[in-house]
Short mmCIF file of C-alpha atoms and ligand atoms in Angstrom, two decimals:
data_model
loop_
_atom_site.label_atom_id
_atom_site.label_comp_id
_atom_site.label_asym_id
_atom_site.label_seq_id
_atom_site.Cartn_x
_atom_site.Cartn_y
_atom_site.Cartn_z
CA MET A 89 28.93 -23.95 -36.37
CA ALA A 90 30.31 -24.36 -32.83
CA ALA A 91 33.97 -23.43 -32.29
CA ILE A 92 34.99 -26.97 -31.38
CA GLN A 93 33.46 -28.27 -34.64
CA LEU A 94 35.20 -25.54 -36.65
CA ILE A 95 38.58 -26.80 -35.42
CA HIS A 96 37.79 -30.14 -37.09
CA GLN A 97 36.06 -28.62 -40.12
CA LYS A 98 38.17 -25.62 -41.02
CA SER A 99 36.69 -25.35 -44.53
CA GLU A 100 33.67 -23.77 -42.78
CA VAL A 101 35.76 -20.95 -41.24
CA PRO A 102 35.13 -18.40 -44.07
CA LYS A 103 31.36 -18.74 -43.50
CA GLU A 104 31.89 -17.72 -39.86
CA PHE A 105 33.87 -14.69 -41.06
CA ASN A 106 30.81 -13.65 -43.10
CA ARG A 107 28.98 -13.10 -39.81
CA VAL A 108 31.63 -10.75 -38.40
CA SER A 109 32.79 -9.03 -41.61
CA LYS A 110 31.12 -5.69 -40.83
CA SER A 111 32.62 -5.41 -37.32
CA TYR A 112 36.04 -6.90 -38.21
CA ASP A 113 37.79 -3.61 -38.96
CA PHE A 114 36.57 -1.99 -35.75
CA ALA A 115 37.56 -5.00 -33.63
CA THR A 116 41.07 -5.09 -35.11
CA LYS A 117 41.40 -1.30 -34.76
CA MET A 118 40.83 -1.73 -31.03
CA SER A 119 43.63 -4.32 -30.98
CA GLN A 120 46.52 -1.94 -30.45
CA GLY A 121 49.27 -2.26 -33.07
CA TYR A 122 47.40 -4.73 -35.31
CA GLN A 123 48.10 -2.75 -38.49
CA ASP A 124 51.65 -1.82 -37.42
CA ASP A 125 52.54 -5.49 -36.99
CA LEU A 126 51.20 -6.26 -40.49
CA ILE A 127 53.28 -3.39 -41.88
CA ALA A 128 56.38 -4.69 -40.06
CA SER A 129 55.95 -8.16 -41.61
CA ALA A 130 55.41 -6.70 -45.09
CA LYS A 131 58.63 -4.65 -44.67
CA ARG A 132 60.52 -7.73 -43.53
CA MET A 133 59.92 -9.29 -46.97
CA ASN A 134 62.37 -6.72 -48.42
CA LEU A 135 60.45 -6.39 -51.67
CA THR A 136 61.92 -4.37 -54.54
CA GLY A 137 58.57 -2.63 -55.11
CA ASN A 138 57.47 -3.98 -58.49
CA GLU A 139 56.46 -7.53 -57.56
CA LYS A 140 53.20 -9.32 -58.32
CA LEU A 141 52.07 -10.34 -54.83
CA LEU A 142 49.34 -12.69 -53.65
CA ASP A 143 47.68 -11.64 -50.36
CA LEU A 144 46.28 -15.00 -49.31
CA CYS A 145 43.33 -14.90 -46.87
CA CYS A 146 43.22 -11.13 -47.37
CA GLY A 147 39.97 -10.64 -45.42
CA THR A 148 38.80 -7.01 -45.43
CA GLY A 149 42.13 -5.88 -46.90
CA LYS A 150 44.13 -4.85 -43.82
CA SER A 151 47.02 -7.06 -44.93
CA THR A 152 46.52 -5.81 -48.53
CA LEU A 153 47.05 -2.24 -47.31
CA ALA A 154 50.24 -3.24 -45.48
CA CYS A 155 51.58 -4.83 -48.70
CA LEU A 156 50.46 -1.91 -50.87
CA ASN A 157 52.90 0.38 -49.00
CA GLU A 158 55.76 -1.86 -50.18
CA LEU A 159 54.71 -2.05 -53.84
CA PRO A 160 54.83 1.41 -55.47
CA SER A 161 54.94 -0.17 -58.93
CA GLY A 162 53.73 -3.71 -58.22
CA THR A 163 50.33 -5.39 -58.26
CA ILE A 164 48.35 -7.36 -55.66
CA VAL A 165 45.83 -10.17 -55.99
CA GLY A 166 43.83 -10.67 -52.78
CA VAL A 167 42.23 -14.08 -52.24
CA ASP A 168 39.67 -14.98 -49.60
CA ASN A 169 36.79 -17.44 -49.40
CA SER A 170 34.41 -15.18 -47.44
CA GLU A 171 32.06 -13.07 -49.60
CA GLY A 172 31.41 -10.73 -46.65
CA MET A 173 35.09 -10.04 -45.95
CA LEU A 174 35.79 -9.45 -49.67
CA ARG A 175 32.82 -7.06 -49.91
CA GLU A 176 34.51 -4.88 -47.27
CA ALA A 177 37.86 -5.13 -49.08
CA ASN A 178 36.32 -4.14 -52.42
CA LYS A 179 34.78 -1.01 -50.84
CA LYS A 180 38.19 0.17 -49.57
CA PHE A 181 40.23 -0.11 -52.73
CA SER A 182 37.86 1.04 -55.49
CA ASN A 183 40.52 3.34 -57.02
CA GLU A 184 43.23 0.66 -57.05
CA ILE A 185 40.77 -1.88 -58.48
CA GLN A 186 39.86 0.52 -61.30
CA THR A 187 43.51 1.02 -62.27
CA GLY A 188 44.24 -2.73 -62.09
CA LYS A 189 46.71 -2.38 -59.21
CA ILE A 190 44.62 -4.59 -56.92
CA SER A 191 42.11 -7.32 -57.68
CA PHE A 192 40.17 -9.54 -55.27
CA VAL A 193 39.17 -13.13 -55.97
CA LEU A 194 36.76 -15.39 -54.04
CA ARG A 195 38.66 -18.67 -53.79
CA ASP A 196 39.59 -21.45 -51.36
CA ALA A 197 43.25 -21.08 -50.37
CA MET A 198 43.50 -24.89 -50.39
CA GLN A 199 42.52 -25.04 -54.09
CA LEU A 200 44.51 -22.28 -55.76
CA ASP A 201 44.18 -22.52 -59.53
CA PHE A 202 46.73 -19.88 -60.54
CA ALA A 203 49.41 -20.94 -63.04
CA ASP A 204 52.68 -22.47 -61.81
CA ASN A 205 55.39 -19.88 -60.99
CA SER A 206 53.02 -16.93 -61.41
CA PHE A 207 53.73 -14.80 -58.28
CA ASP A 208 56.88 -13.06 -57.02
CA ALA A 209 55.64 -13.05 -53.43
CA VAL A 210 52.91 -14.44 -51.17
CA PHE A 211 51.80 -12.76 -47.93
CA MET A 212 49.56 -14.86 -45.67
CA ALA A 213 48.41 -13.06 -42.52
CA TYR A 214 46.33 -15.05 -40.02
CA GLY A 215 45.64 -17.56 -42.79
CA LEU A 216 47.77 -20.71 -42.44
CA ARG A 217 46.24 -21.51 -39.03
CA ASN A 218 42.83 -21.77 -40.71
CA MET A 219 43.95 -24.32 -43.29
CA PRO A 220 42.68 -27.91 -42.78
CA ASP A 221 46.06 -29.29 -43.96
CA TYR A 222 49.12 -27.05 -43.39
CA ASP A 223 51.44 -29.20 -45.51
CA LYS A 224 49.09 -29.22 -48.52
CA ALA A 225 48.52 -25.46 -48.20
CA ILE A 226 52.28 -24.73 -48.28
CA LYS A 227 52.76 -27.08 -51.27
CA GLY A 228 50.04 -25.15 -53.12
CA ILE A 229 51.75 -21.83 -52.37
CA HIS A 230 55.13 -23.22 -53.43
CA ARG A 231 53.68 -24.26 -56.81
CA ILE A 232 52.43 -20.79 -57.73
CA LEU A 233 55.53 -18.91 -56.50
CA LYS A 234 58.35 -18.22 -58.94
CA PRO A 235 61.77 -19.66 -58.03
CA GLY A 236 63.39 -17.02 -55.79
CA GLY A 237 59.91 -15.82 -54.79
CA LYS A 238 59.22 -14.91 -51.15
CA LEU A 239 56.63 -16.26 -48.73
CA CYS A 240 55.69 -14.52 -45.48
CA ILE A 241 53.53 -16.31 -42.91
CA HIS A 242 52.30 -13.81 -40.29
CA ASP A 243 50.27 -15.47 -37.55
CA TYR A 244 49.60 -16.03 -33.88
CA SER A 245 52.20 -18.71 -33.32
CA LEU A 246 53.17 -19.26 -29.68
CA ASN A 247 56.73 -19.55 -28.44
CA GLU A 248 57.44 -23.05 -27.14
CA ASN A 249 57.08 -22.25 -23.44
CA ILE A 250 54.29 -22.30 -20.86
CA PHE A 251 54.42 -18.51 -20.41
CA ALA A 252 53.33 -17.89 -24.02
CA LYS A 253 50.40 -20.32 -23.63
CA ILE A 254 49.23 -18.72 -20.37
CA TYR A 255 49.66 -15.23 -21.84
CA TRP A 256 47.52 -16.19 -24.86
CA ALA A 257 44.84 -17.94 -22.78
CA VAL A 258 44.46 -14.94 -20.44
CA LEU A 259 44.41 -12.50 -23.36
CA GLY A 260 41.98 -14.66 -25.35
CA TYR A 261 39.45 -15.63 -22.71
CA GLY A 262 39.83 -12.45 -20.63
CA PHE A 263 39.81 -9.77 -23.34
CA ILE A 264 39.40 -10.89 -26.98
CA LEU A 265 36.38 -13.16 -26.43
CA PRO A 266 34.22 -10.79 -24.33
CA PHE A 267 35.13 -7.66 -26.28
CA CYS A 268 34.81 -9.08 -29.79
CA THR A 269 31.61 -10.97 -28.96
CA LEU A 270 30.10 -7.70 -27.75
CA MET A 271 31.22 -5.93 -30.94
CA SER A 272 30.09 -8.55 -33.43
CA GLY A 273 27.26 -10.38 -31.63
CA SER A 274 28.95 -13.68 -32.49
CA ALA A 275 31.23 -15.64 -30.13
CA ASN A 276 32.01 -18.61 -32.38
CA ILE A 277 34.80 -17.27 -34.52
CA TYR A 278 36.58 -15.71 -31.53
CA LEU A 279 36.32 -18.88 -29.47
CA TYR A 280 37.68 -20.70 -32.50
CA LEU A 281 40.51 -18.12 -32.72
CA ILE A 282 41.60 -18.86 -29.15
CA LYS A 283 41.45 -22.64 -29.56
CA SER A 284 43.07 -22.69 -33.01
CA VAL A 285 46.05 -20.65 -31.77
CA LEU A 286 46.55 -23.06 -28.84
CA SER A 287 46.75 -25.98 -31.27
CA PHE A 288 48.73 -24.19 -34.03
CA LEU A 289 52.39 -24.66 -34.95
CA SER A 290 55.21 -22.91 -33.08
CA PRO A 291 57.56 -20.58 -35.04
CA LYS A 292 60.12 -23.42 -35.14
CA GLN A 293 57.53 -25.84 -36.56
CA ILE A 294 56.48 -23.34 -39.26
CA THR A 295 60.16 -22.93 -40.14
CA ASN A 296 60.53 -26.71 -40.50
CA LEU A 297 57.34 -26.92 -42.59
CA LEU A 298 58.70 -24.36 -45.06
CA GLU A 299 62.14 -25.97 -45.20
CA GLN A 300 60.58 -29.40 -45.86
CA ASN A 301 58.59 -27.93 -48.73
CA GLY A 302 61.31 -26.35 -50.84
CA PHE A 303 61.96 -23.03 -49.09
CA THR A 304 65.39 -21.80 -48.08
CA GLN A 305 66.82 -18.99 -45.88
CA VAL A 306 63.77 -19.35 -43.63
CA VAL A 307 63.74 -16.89 -40.73
CA ALA A 308 61.19 -16.70 -37.90
CA GLU A 309 61.01 -13.38 -36.05
CA PRO A 310 58.81 -12.16 -33.19
CA HIS A 311 57.17 -8.74 -33.29
CA ASN A 312 58.42 -5.84 -31.21
CA SER A 313 55.08 -5.21 -29.59
CA TRP A 314 53.01 -6.58 -26.70
CA ARG A 315 52.42 -9.58 -29.02
CA LYS A 316 56.12 -10.53 -28.86
CA PRO A 317 55.63 -14.03 -27.31
CA ILE A 318 52.61 -14.85 -29.48
CA LEU A 319 52.98 -13.26 -32.94
CA HIS A 320 55.67 -14.13 -35.48
CA SER A 321 56.52 -13.64 -39.09
CA VAL A 322 58.20 -16.56 -40.82
CA ILE A 323 59.76 -15.67 -44.16
CA GLY A 324 61.34 -18.02 -46.69
CA ILE A 325 62.49 -18.03 -50.32
CA LYS A 326 61.47 -20.64 -52.89
CA LYS A 327 64.58 -22.55 -53.95
CA GLY A 328 65.67 -21.68 -57.51
C1 SAM B 634 41.74 -13.32 -39.41
S1 SAM B 634 41.27 -13.01 -41.06
C2 SAM B 634 42.73 -12.22 -41.67
C3 SAM B 634 42.43 -11.19 -42.70
C4 SAM B 634 43.62 -10.33 -43.14
N1 SAM B 634 44.69 -11.12 -43.70
C5 SAM B 634 44.14 -9.48 -42.00
O1 SAM B 634 45.35 -9.52 -41.74
O2 SAM B 634 43.38 -8.74 -41.38
C6 SAM B 634 41.38 -14.65 -41.77
C7 SAM B 634 40.76 -14.72 -43.17
O3 SAM B 634 41.04 -16.04 -43.70
C8 SAM B 634 39.97 -16.38 -44.55
N2 SAM B 634 40.01 -17.83 -44.79
C9 SAM B 634 39.93 -18.82 -43.89
N3 SAM B 634 40.00 -20.02 -44.48
C10 SAM B 634 40.14 -19.77 -45.82
C11 SAM B 634 40.29 -20.60 -46.96
N4 SAM B 634 40.31 -21.93 -46.87
N5 SAM B 634 40.44 -20.01 -48.16
C12 SAM B 634 40.44 -18.66 -48.28
N6 SAM B 634 40.26 -17.83 -47.24
C13 SAM B 634 40.14 -18.37 -46.01
C14 SAM B 634 38.75 -15.92 -43.77
O4 SAM B 634 37.61 -15.81 -44.60
C15 SAM B 634 39.24 -14.58 -43.20
O5 SAM B 634 38.87 -13.51 -44.02
#
């Protein structure tokens, strides 16, 4: 599906990720600091280490690995709606899957059917932007989080100034699109990435969205890397 159509039909996004699942890890490895930024967001959640965490839109498990570092005695459920991306994730964590520390589930993040109040924490890296309805997605997350549970949204969310938009456009069209298309043989999902970031919420708007949906102590922070103007983690706590 063409990138412009994907923006209006985001439920089709996981199918596009099927096409690039095998090259995804290499492409993100070439994106300097990708894993370090995920680790920084996971650390910012200040977990105690024994939580049951949902890694929503877990992809090939890069975000799962970042969370695993923070959970020496906890468990992780990874959810994604792309069979290809989950296949890669399953390959990486065979030991943890065997011991029950990690499990992966093929599911639409807009239709989570976990029980109410069943997770201590939710980590969503590069996921919210792909949801067809941000408000409905956050309401669904709120339902399955325990009171006092933590939510971290880690995403390309541009500062509200023209510099951040120009920075992203140059980076996207000048580097990400040509390089990743060459790596994966598919331009669609990367063109969609550029366009979806340009139309996504700012850190302030994500903060408001969480506050309007029952989260408190919401903090938006940039990352201390070259992604500073364009990448943020927004963390909030479900009101008790
Ligand atoms: C950019 S990847 C991020 C993967 C991982 N969190 C990371 O940090 O590398 C976005 C993922 O969101 C998934 N996704 C998009 N829309 C989804 C939906 N409605 N339900 C579940 N997964 C979805 C895609 O399949 C893809 O694997």
